[in-house]
mmCIF file of C-alpha atoms in Angstrom:
data_model
loop_
_atom_site.group_PDB
_atom_site.id
_atom_site.type_symbol
_atom_site.label_atom_id
_atom_site.label_comp_id
_atom_site.label_asym_id
_atom_site.label_seq_id
_atom_site.Cartn_x
_atom_site.Cartn_y
_atom_site.Cartn_z
ATOM 1 C CA MET N 1 140.507 98.975 54.747
ATOM 2 C CA ASN N 2 142.157 102.698 54.246
ATOM 3 C CA ALA N 3 145.475 101.423 55.716
ATOM 4 C CA VAL N 4 144.815 98.706 52.336
ATOM 5 C CA ARG N 5 144.258 101.465 50.078
ATOM 6 C CA LEU N 6 147.844 103.109 50.622
ATOM 7 C CA GLU N 7 149.776 99.795 50.490
ATOM 8 C CA LYS N 8 148.301 99.984 47.142
ATOM 9 C CA GLY N 9 149.173 103.274 46.553
ATOM 10 C CA LEU N 10 145.374 104.847 46.646
ATOM 11 C CA ALA N 11 144.038 107.664 48.621
ATOM 12 C CA PRO N 12 141.643 106.692 51.644
ATOM 13 C CA VAL N 13 138.127 106.753 51.482
ATOM 14 C CA ALA N 14 136.409 109.184 53.785
ATOM 15 C CA ALA N 15 133.378 108.017 56.438
ATOM 16 C CA HIS N 16 130.037 109.792 54.554
ATOM 17 C CA PRO N 17 127.307 110.391 56.986
ATOM 18 C CA ALA N 18 124.851 110.050 54.190
ATOM 19 C CA LEU N 19 126.891 106.610 53.449
ATOM 20 C CA THR N 20 126.894 105.307 56.894
ATOM 21 C CA GLN N 21 122.497 106.275 57.425
ATOM 22 C CA ALA N 22 121.987 104.005 54.659
ATOM 23 C CA ALA N 23 124.708 101.649 54.754
ATOM 24 C CA GLY N 24 122.944 101.093 58.638
ATOM 25 C CA ALA N 25 118.984 101.023 57.637
ATOM 26 C CA HIS N 26 119.970 98.186 55.360
ATOM 27 C CA ALA N 27 122.268 95.963 57.628
ATOM 28 C CA ASP N 28 119.381 96.248 60.001
ATOM 29 C CA VAL N 29 116.124 94.753 57.359
ATOM 30 C CA LEU N 30 119.488 92.481 56.836
ATOM 31 C CA ALA N 31 119.500 91.066 60.170
ATOM 32 C CA ARG N 32 116.438 90.976 60.433
ATOM 33 C CA ARG N 33 115.840 89.253 57.099
ATOM 34 C CA GLY N 34 118.209 86.435 58.033
ATOM 35 C CA VAL N 35 120.238 86.958 54.864
ATOM 36 C CA LEU N 36 122.781 88.587 52.325
ATOM 37 C CA ASP N 37 121.446 89.997 49.633
ATOM 38 C CA HIS N 38 121.758 93.260 47.811
ATOM 39 C CA THR N 39 118.332 93.759 46.806
ATOM 40 C CA GLY N 40 116.320 95.534 50.395
ATOM 41 C CA GLU N 41 113.166 96.645 51.289
ATOM 42 C CA GLU N 42 110.315 97.614 48.601
ATOM 43 C CA GLY N 43 113.096 96.705 46.233
ATOM 44 C CA SER N 44 115.410 99.134 46.886
ATOM 45 C CA ASP N 45 119.244 98.539 45.374
ATOM 46 C CA PRO N 46 122.379 100.632 46.758
ATOM 47 C CA GLY N 47 121.842 102.910 44.347
ATOM 48 C CA THR N 48 117.825 104.256 45.647
ATOM 49 C CA ARG N 49 119.938 104.209 49.545
ATOM 50 C CA ALA N 50 122.760 106.411 48.616
ATOM 51 C CA ARG N 51 120.000 108.210 46.435
ATOM 52 C CA SER N 52 117.301 108.579 49.646
ATOM 53 C CA ALA N 53 120.132 109.057 51.984
ATOM 54 C CA GLY N 54 120.534 112.407 49.958
ATOM 55 C CA TYR N 55 124.281 111.184 48.816
ATOM 56 C CA ASP N 56 124.365 112.166 45.008
ATOM 57 C CA TYR N 57 126.665 109.394 43.919
ATOM 58 C CA VAL N 58 128.130 109.000 40.117
ATOM 59 C CA LEU N 59 129.406 105.845 41.060
ATOM 60 C CA VAL N 60 128.176 103.041 44.654
ATOM 61 C CA LEU N 61 129.215 100.256 45.126
ATOM 62 C CA GLU N 62 128.007 97.864 47.740
ATOM 63 C CA ASN N 63 129.835 94.773 49.565
ATOM 64 C CA LEU N 64 128.100 92.027 53.028
ATOM 65 C CA ALA N 65 128.926 90.186 55.640
ATOM 66 C CA ALA N 66 127.918 88.048 58.105
ATOM 67 C CA GLY N 67 128.793 85.706 61.253
ATOM 68 C CA THR N 68 130.474 87.808 63.766
ATOM 69 C CA THR N 69 130.903 91.339 64.652
ATOM 70 C CA GLU N 70 135.096 91.281 64.854
ATOM 71 C CA PRO N 71 136.230 93.644 61.933
ATOM 72 C CA GLN N 72 139.215 92.142 60.990
ATOM 73 C CA PRO N 73 137.978 89.266 59.574
ATOM 74 C CA VAL N 74 135.441 90.318 58.140
ATOM 75 C CA LEU N 75 138.667 92.777 55.847
ATOM 76 C CA GLU N 76 140.510 89.975 55.234
ATOM 77 C CA LEU N 77 136.789 87.679 53.748
ATOM 78 C CA TRP N 78 136.354 90.646 51.878
ATOM 79 C CA LEU N 79 139.884 91.468 50.185
ATOM 80 C CA ALA N 80 140.154 87.821 49.761
ATOM 81 C CA ARG N 81 137.454 87.580 47.498
ATOM 82 C CA GLU N 82 137.900 89.198 44.239
ATOM 83 C CA GLY N 83 135.239 90.817 42.800
ATOM 84 C CA HIS N 84 134.866 91.912 47.083
ATOM 85 C CA ARG N 85 138.777 93.546 47.097
ATOM 86 C CA GLY N 86 138.569 95.254 43.928
ATOM 87 C CA ASN N 87 134.982 97.030 45.504
ATOM 88 C CA LEU N 88 138.211 97.788 48.054
ATOM 89 C CA LEU N 89 141.089 99.451 45.641
ATOM 90 C CA ARG N 90 138.196 100.710 43.678
ATOM 91 C CA ALA N 91 140.795 104.204 42.940
ATOM 92 C CA ARG N 92 137.506 105.750 41.565
ATOM 93 C CA VAL N 93 135.891 106.036 45.334
ATOM 94 C CA ARG N 94 136.012 108.851 48.131
ATOM 95 C CA ASP N 95 133.814 108.206 50.045
ATOM 96 C CA ALA N 96 132.005 105.033 52.324
ATOM 97 C CA GLY N 97 129.454 104.111 54.946
ATOM 98 C CA ILE N 98 130.233 101.152 56.942
ATOM 99 C CA ALA N 99 127.603 99.543 60.005
ATOM 100 C CA CYS N 100 127.145 96.386 61.410
ATOM 101 C CA VAL N 101 123.417 95.243 62.804
ATOM 102 C CA ARG N 102 124.004 92.194 65.068
ATOM 103 C CA GLY N 103 126.331 90.663 63.509
ATOM 104 C CA THR N 104 125.818 91.273 59.355
ATOM 105 C CA TRP N 105 127.359 93.919 57.701
ATOM 106 C CA VAL N 106 127.349 96.285 55.237
ATOM 107 C CA LEU N 107 130.143 98.595 53.379
ATOM 108 C CA MET N 108 129.177 101.511 50.658
ATOM 109 C CA LEU N 109 131.503 102.525 48.786
ATOM 110 C CA ALA N 110 130.820 105.997 46.912
ATOM 111 C CA ARG N 111 131.558 109.333 44.803
ATOM 112 C CA GLU N 112 129.954 111.918 45.043
ATOM 113 C CA ARG N 113 128.897 114.012 41.679
ATOM 114 C CA ASP N 114 130.244 116.633 40.949
#
């Protein structure tokens, strides 16, 4: 993902433990439910999940995918879809968290409040 960002003249994103925690918890929920949905347990959304994990954001985005445990096909899928690609190439994001649980992927991209 960062190689693609650099090719487009964008700064790389850094792994953030709170976002990784939030992504992992949501990937687990989705894998157990067998669905892809930005709405999680008890109606949570990406923002509430980020805040619950301790990440105070001004911007938070989320990409989902399923069907493989290999990262390259997931990246290619996200790059092929306009909305997902837009999230990956959003200039304002600085942090990321990614998780894969039984072939269900959650990527959170965000920018922390200054």
